[in-house]
mmCIF file with all atom_site columns, C-alpha atoms in Angstrom:
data_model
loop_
_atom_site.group_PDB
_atom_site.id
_atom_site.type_symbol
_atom_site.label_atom_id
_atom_site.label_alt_id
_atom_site.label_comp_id
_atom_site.label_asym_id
_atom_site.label_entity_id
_atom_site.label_seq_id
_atom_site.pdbx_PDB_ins_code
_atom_site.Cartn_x
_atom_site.Cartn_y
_atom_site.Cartn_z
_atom_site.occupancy
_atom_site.B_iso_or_equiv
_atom_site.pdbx_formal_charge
_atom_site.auth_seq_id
_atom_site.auth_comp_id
_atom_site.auth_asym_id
_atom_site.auth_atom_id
_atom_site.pdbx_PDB_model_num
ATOM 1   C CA . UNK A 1 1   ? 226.226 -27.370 -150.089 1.00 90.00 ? 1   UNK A CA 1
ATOM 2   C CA . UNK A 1 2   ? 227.408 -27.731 -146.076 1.00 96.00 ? 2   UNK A CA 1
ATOM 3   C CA . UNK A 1 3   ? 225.633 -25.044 -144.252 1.00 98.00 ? 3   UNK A CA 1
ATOM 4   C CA . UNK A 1 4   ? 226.266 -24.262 -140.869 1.00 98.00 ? 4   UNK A CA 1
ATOM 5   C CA . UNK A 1 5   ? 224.194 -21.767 -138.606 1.00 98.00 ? 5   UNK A CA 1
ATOM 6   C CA . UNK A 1 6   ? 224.644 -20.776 -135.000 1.00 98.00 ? 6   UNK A CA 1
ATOM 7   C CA . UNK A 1 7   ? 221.983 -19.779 -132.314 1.00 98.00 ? 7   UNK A CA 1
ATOM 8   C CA . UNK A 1 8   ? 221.639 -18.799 -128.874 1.00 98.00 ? 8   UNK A CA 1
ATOM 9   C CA . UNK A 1 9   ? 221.265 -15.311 -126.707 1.00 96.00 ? 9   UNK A CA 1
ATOM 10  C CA . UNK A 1 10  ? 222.839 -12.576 -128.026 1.00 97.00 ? 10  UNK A CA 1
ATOM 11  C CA . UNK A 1 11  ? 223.415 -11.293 -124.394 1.00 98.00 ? 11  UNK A CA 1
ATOM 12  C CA . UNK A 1 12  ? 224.559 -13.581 -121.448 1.00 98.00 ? 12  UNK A CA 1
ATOM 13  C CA . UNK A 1 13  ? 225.121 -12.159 -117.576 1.00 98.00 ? 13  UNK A CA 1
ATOM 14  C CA . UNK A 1 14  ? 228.798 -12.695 -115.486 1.00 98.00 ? 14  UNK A CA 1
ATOM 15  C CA . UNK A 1 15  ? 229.308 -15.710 -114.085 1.00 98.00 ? 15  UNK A CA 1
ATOM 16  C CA . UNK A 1 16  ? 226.079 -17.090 -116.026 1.00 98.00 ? 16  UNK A CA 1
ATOM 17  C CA . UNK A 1 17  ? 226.965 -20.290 -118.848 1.00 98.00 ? 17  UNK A CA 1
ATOM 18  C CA . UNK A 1 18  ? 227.275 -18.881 -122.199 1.00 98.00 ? 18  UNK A CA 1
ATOM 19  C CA . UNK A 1 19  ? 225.452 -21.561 -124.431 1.00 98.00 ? 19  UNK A CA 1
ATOM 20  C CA . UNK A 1 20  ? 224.859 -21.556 -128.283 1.00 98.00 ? 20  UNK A CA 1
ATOM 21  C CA . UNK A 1 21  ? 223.792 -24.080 -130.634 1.00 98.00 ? 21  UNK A CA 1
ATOM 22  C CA . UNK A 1 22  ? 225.065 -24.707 -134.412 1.00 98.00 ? 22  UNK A CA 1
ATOM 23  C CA . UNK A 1 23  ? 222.550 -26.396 -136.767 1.00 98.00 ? 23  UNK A CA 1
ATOM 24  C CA . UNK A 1 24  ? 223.942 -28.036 -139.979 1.00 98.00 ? 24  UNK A CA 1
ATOM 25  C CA . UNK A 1 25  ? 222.553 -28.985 -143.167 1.00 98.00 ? 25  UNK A CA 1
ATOM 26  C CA . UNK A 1 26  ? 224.240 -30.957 -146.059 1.00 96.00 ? 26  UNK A CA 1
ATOM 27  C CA . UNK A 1 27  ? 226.518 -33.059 -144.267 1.00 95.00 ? 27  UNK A CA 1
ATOM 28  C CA . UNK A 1 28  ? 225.949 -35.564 -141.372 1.00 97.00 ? 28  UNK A CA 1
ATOM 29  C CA . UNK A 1 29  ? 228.105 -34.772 -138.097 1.00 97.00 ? 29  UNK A CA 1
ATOM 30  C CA . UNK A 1 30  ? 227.804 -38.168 -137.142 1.00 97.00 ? 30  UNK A CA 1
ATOM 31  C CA . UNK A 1 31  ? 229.517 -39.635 -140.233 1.00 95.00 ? 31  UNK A CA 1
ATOM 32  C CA . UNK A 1 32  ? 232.803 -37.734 -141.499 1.00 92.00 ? 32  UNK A CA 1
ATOM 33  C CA . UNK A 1 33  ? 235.022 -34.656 -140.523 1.00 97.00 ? 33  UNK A CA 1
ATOM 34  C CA . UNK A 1 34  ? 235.070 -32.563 -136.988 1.00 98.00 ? 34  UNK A CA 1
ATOM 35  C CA . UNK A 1 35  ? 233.058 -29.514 -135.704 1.00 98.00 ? 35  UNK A CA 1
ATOM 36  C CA . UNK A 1 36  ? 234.638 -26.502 -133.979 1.00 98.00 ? 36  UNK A CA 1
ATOM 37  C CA . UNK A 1 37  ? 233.894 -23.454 -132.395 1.00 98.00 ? 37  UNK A CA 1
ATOM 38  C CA . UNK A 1 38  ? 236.024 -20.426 -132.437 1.00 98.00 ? 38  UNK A CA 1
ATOM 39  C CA . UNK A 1 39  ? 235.213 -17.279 -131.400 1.00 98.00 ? 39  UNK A CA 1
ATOM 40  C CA . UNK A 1 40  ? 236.986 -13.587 -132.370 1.00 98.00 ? 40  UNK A CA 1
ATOM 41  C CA . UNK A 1 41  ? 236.603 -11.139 -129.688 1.00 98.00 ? 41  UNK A CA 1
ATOM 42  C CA . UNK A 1 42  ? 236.426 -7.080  -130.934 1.00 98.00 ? 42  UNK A CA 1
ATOM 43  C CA . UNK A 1 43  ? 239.580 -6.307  -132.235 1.00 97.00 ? 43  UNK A CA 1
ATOM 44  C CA . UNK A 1 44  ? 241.308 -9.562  -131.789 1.00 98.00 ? 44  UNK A CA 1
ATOM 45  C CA . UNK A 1 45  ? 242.018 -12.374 -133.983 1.00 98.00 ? 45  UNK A CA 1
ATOM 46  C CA . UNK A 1 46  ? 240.201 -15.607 -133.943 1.00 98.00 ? 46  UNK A CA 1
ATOM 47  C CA . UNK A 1 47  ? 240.530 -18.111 -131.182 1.00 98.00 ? 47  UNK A CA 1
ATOM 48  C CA . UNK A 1 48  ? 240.462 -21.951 -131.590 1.00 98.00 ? 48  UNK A CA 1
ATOM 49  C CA . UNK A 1 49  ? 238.266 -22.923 -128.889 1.00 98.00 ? 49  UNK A CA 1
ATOM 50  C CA . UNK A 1 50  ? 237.653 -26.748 -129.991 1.00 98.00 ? 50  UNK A CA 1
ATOM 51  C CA . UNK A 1 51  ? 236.137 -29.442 -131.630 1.00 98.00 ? 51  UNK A CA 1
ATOM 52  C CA . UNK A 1 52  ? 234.021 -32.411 -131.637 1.00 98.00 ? 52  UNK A CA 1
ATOM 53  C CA . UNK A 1 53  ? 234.650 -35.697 -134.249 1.00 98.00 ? 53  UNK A CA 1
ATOM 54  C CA . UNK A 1 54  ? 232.132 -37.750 -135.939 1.00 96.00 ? 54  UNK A CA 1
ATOM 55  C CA . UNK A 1 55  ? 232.579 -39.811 -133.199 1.00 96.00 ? 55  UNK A CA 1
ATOM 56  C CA . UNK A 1 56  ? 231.738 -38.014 -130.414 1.00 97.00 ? 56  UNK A CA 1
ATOM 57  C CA . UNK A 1 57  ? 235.385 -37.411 -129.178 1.00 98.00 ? 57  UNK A CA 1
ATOM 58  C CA . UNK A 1 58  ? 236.028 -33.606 -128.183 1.00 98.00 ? 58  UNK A CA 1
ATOM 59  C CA . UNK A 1 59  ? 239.690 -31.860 -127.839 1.00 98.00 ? 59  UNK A CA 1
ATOM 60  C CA . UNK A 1 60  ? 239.840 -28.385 -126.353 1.00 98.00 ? 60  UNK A CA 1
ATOM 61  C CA . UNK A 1 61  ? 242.024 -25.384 -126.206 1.00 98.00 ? 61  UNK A CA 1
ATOM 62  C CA . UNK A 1 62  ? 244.065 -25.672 -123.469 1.00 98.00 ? 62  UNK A CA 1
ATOM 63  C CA . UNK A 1 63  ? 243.386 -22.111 -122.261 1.00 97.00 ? 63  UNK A CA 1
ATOM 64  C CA . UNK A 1 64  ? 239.597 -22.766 -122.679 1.00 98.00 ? 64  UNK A CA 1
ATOM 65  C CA . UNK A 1 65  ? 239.280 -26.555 -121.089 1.00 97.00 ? 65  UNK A CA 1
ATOM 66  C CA . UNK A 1 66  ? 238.489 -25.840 -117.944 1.00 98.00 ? 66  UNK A CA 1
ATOM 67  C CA . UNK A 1 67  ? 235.208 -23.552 -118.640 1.00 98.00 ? 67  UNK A CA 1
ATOM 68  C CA . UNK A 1 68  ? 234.374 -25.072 -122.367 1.00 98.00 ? 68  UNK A CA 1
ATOM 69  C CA . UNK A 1 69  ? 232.248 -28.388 -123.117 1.00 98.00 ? 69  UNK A CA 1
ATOM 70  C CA . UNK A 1 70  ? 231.083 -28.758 -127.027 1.00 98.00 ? 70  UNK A CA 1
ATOM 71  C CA . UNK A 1 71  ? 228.025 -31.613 -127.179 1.00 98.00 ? 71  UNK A CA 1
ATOM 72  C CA . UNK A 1 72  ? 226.276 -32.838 -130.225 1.00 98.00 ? 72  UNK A CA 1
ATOM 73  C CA . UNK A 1 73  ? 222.615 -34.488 -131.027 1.00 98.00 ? 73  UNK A CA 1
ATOM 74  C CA . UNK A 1 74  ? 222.629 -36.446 -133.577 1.00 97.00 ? 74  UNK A CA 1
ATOM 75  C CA . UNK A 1 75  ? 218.941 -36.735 -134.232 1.00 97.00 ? 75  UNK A CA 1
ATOM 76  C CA . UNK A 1 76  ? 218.932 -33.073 -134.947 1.00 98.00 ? 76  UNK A CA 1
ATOM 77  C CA . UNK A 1 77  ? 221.800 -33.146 -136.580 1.00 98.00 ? 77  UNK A CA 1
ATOM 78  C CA . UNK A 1 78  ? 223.544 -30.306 -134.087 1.00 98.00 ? 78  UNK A CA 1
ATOM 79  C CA . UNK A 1 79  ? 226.509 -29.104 -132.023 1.00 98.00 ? 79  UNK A CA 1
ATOM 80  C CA . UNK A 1 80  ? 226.395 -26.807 -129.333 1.00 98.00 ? 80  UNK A CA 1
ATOM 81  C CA . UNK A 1 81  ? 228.793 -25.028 -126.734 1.00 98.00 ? 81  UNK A CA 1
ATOM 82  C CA . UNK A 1 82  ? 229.334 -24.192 -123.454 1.00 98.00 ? 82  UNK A CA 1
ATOM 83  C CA . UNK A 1 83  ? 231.277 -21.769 -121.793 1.00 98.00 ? 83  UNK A CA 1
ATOM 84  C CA . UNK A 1 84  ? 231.042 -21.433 -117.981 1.00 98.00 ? 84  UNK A CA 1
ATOM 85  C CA . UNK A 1 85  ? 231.430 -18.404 -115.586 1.00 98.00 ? 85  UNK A CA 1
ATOM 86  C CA . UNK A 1 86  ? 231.903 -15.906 -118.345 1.00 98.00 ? 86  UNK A CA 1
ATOM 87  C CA . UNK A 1 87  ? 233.221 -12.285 -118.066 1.00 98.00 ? 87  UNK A CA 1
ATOM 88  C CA . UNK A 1 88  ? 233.039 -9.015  -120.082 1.00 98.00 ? 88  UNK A CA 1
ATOM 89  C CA . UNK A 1 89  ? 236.028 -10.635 -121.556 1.00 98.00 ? 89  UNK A CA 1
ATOM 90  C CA . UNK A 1 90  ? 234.028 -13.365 -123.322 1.00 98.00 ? 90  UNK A CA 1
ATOM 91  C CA . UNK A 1 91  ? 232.445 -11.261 -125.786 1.00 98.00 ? 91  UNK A CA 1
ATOM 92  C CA . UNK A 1 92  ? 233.020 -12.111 -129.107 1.00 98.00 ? 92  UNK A CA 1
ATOM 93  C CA . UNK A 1 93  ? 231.632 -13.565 -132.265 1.00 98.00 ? 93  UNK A CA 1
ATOM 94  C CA . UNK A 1 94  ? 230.839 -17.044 -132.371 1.00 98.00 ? 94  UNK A CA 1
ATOM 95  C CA . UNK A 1 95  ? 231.690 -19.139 -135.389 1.00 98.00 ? 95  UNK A CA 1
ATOM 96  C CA . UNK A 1 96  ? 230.820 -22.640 -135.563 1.00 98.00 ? 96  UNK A CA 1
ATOM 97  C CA . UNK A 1 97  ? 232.305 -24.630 -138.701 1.00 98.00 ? 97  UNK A CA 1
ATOM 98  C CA . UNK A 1 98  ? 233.488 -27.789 -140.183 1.00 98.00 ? 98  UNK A CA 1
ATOM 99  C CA . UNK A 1 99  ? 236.958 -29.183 -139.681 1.00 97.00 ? 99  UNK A CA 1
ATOM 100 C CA . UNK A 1 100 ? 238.670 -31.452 -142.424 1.00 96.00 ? 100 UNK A CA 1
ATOM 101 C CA . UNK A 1 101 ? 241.966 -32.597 -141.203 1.00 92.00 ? 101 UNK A CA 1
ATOM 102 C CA . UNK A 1 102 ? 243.688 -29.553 -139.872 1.00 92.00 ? 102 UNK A CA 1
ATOM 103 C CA . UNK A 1 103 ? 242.007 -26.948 -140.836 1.00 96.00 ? 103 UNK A CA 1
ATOM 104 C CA . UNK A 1 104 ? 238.045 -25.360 -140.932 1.00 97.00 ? 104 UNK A CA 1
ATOM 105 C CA . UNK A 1 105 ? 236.780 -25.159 -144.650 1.00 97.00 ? 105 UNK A CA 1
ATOM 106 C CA . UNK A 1 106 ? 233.051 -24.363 -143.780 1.00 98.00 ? 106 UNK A CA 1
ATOM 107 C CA . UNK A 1 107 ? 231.917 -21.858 -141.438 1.00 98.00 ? 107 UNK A CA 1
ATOM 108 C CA . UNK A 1 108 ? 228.630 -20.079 -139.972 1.00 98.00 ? 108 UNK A CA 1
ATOM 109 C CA . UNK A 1 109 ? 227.620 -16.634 -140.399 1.00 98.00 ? 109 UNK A CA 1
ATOM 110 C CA . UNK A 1 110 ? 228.810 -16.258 -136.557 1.00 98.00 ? 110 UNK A CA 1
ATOM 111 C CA . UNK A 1 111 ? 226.796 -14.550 -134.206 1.00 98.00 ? 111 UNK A CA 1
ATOM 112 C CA . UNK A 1 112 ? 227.409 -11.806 -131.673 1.00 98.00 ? 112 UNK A CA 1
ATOM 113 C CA . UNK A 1 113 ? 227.245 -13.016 -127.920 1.00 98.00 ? 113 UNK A CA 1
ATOM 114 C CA . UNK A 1 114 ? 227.584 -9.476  -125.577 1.00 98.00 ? 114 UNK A CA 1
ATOM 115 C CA . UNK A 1 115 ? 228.406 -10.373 -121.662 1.00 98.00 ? 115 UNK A CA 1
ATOM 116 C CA . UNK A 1 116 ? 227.265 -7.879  -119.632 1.00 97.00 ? 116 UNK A CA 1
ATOM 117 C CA . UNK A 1 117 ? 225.599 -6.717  -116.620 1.00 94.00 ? 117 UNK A CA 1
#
């Protein structure tokens, strides 16, 4: 019954902030389990890129940290990301999904984000 389903521009500049949004229905993100974002570039395997609680609280990759900031509204029952000062190296799918202890049991369709000049 959880459904999760990301949005945002399929195609983002260098240097530009890569930002997406991940609407869910069923489930309230403000009351139980975590929300992540991971992201599997072409021909790669996925990458963790982090999470936010019910809470509010947020843990990243350590790799990603410095460029990667996951918010939530409440009211609208949504999590987004951002990734700063991309590269052609950044493009990937995009998965948001729902995290219940240590691992993601729910997940979005995942959409394609393309950086490129």
């Amino acid at each position: 019954q959880v459904q999760l389903q990301e949005s945002g521009p399929g195609l983002v500049k260098p240097s530009q902030t890569l930002s997406l949004t991940c609407t869910v229905s069923g489930g309230s993100i403000a009351k139980y389990y975590a929300w992540s974002w991971i992201r599997q570039p072409p021909g790669k395997g996925l990458e963790w890129m982090g999470v936010i609680g019910f809470t509010g609280s947020t843990y990243y990759s350590p790799s990603l940290k410095s460029r990667t900031s996951i918010s939530r509204d409440t009211s609208k029952n949504q999590f987004s990301l951002q990734l700063s000062s991309v590269t052609p190296e950044d493009t990937a799918i995009y998965y948001c999904a729902r995290r219940v202890y240590s691992t993601e049991d729910y997940w979005g369709q995942g959409t394609q984000v393309t950086v490129s000049s």
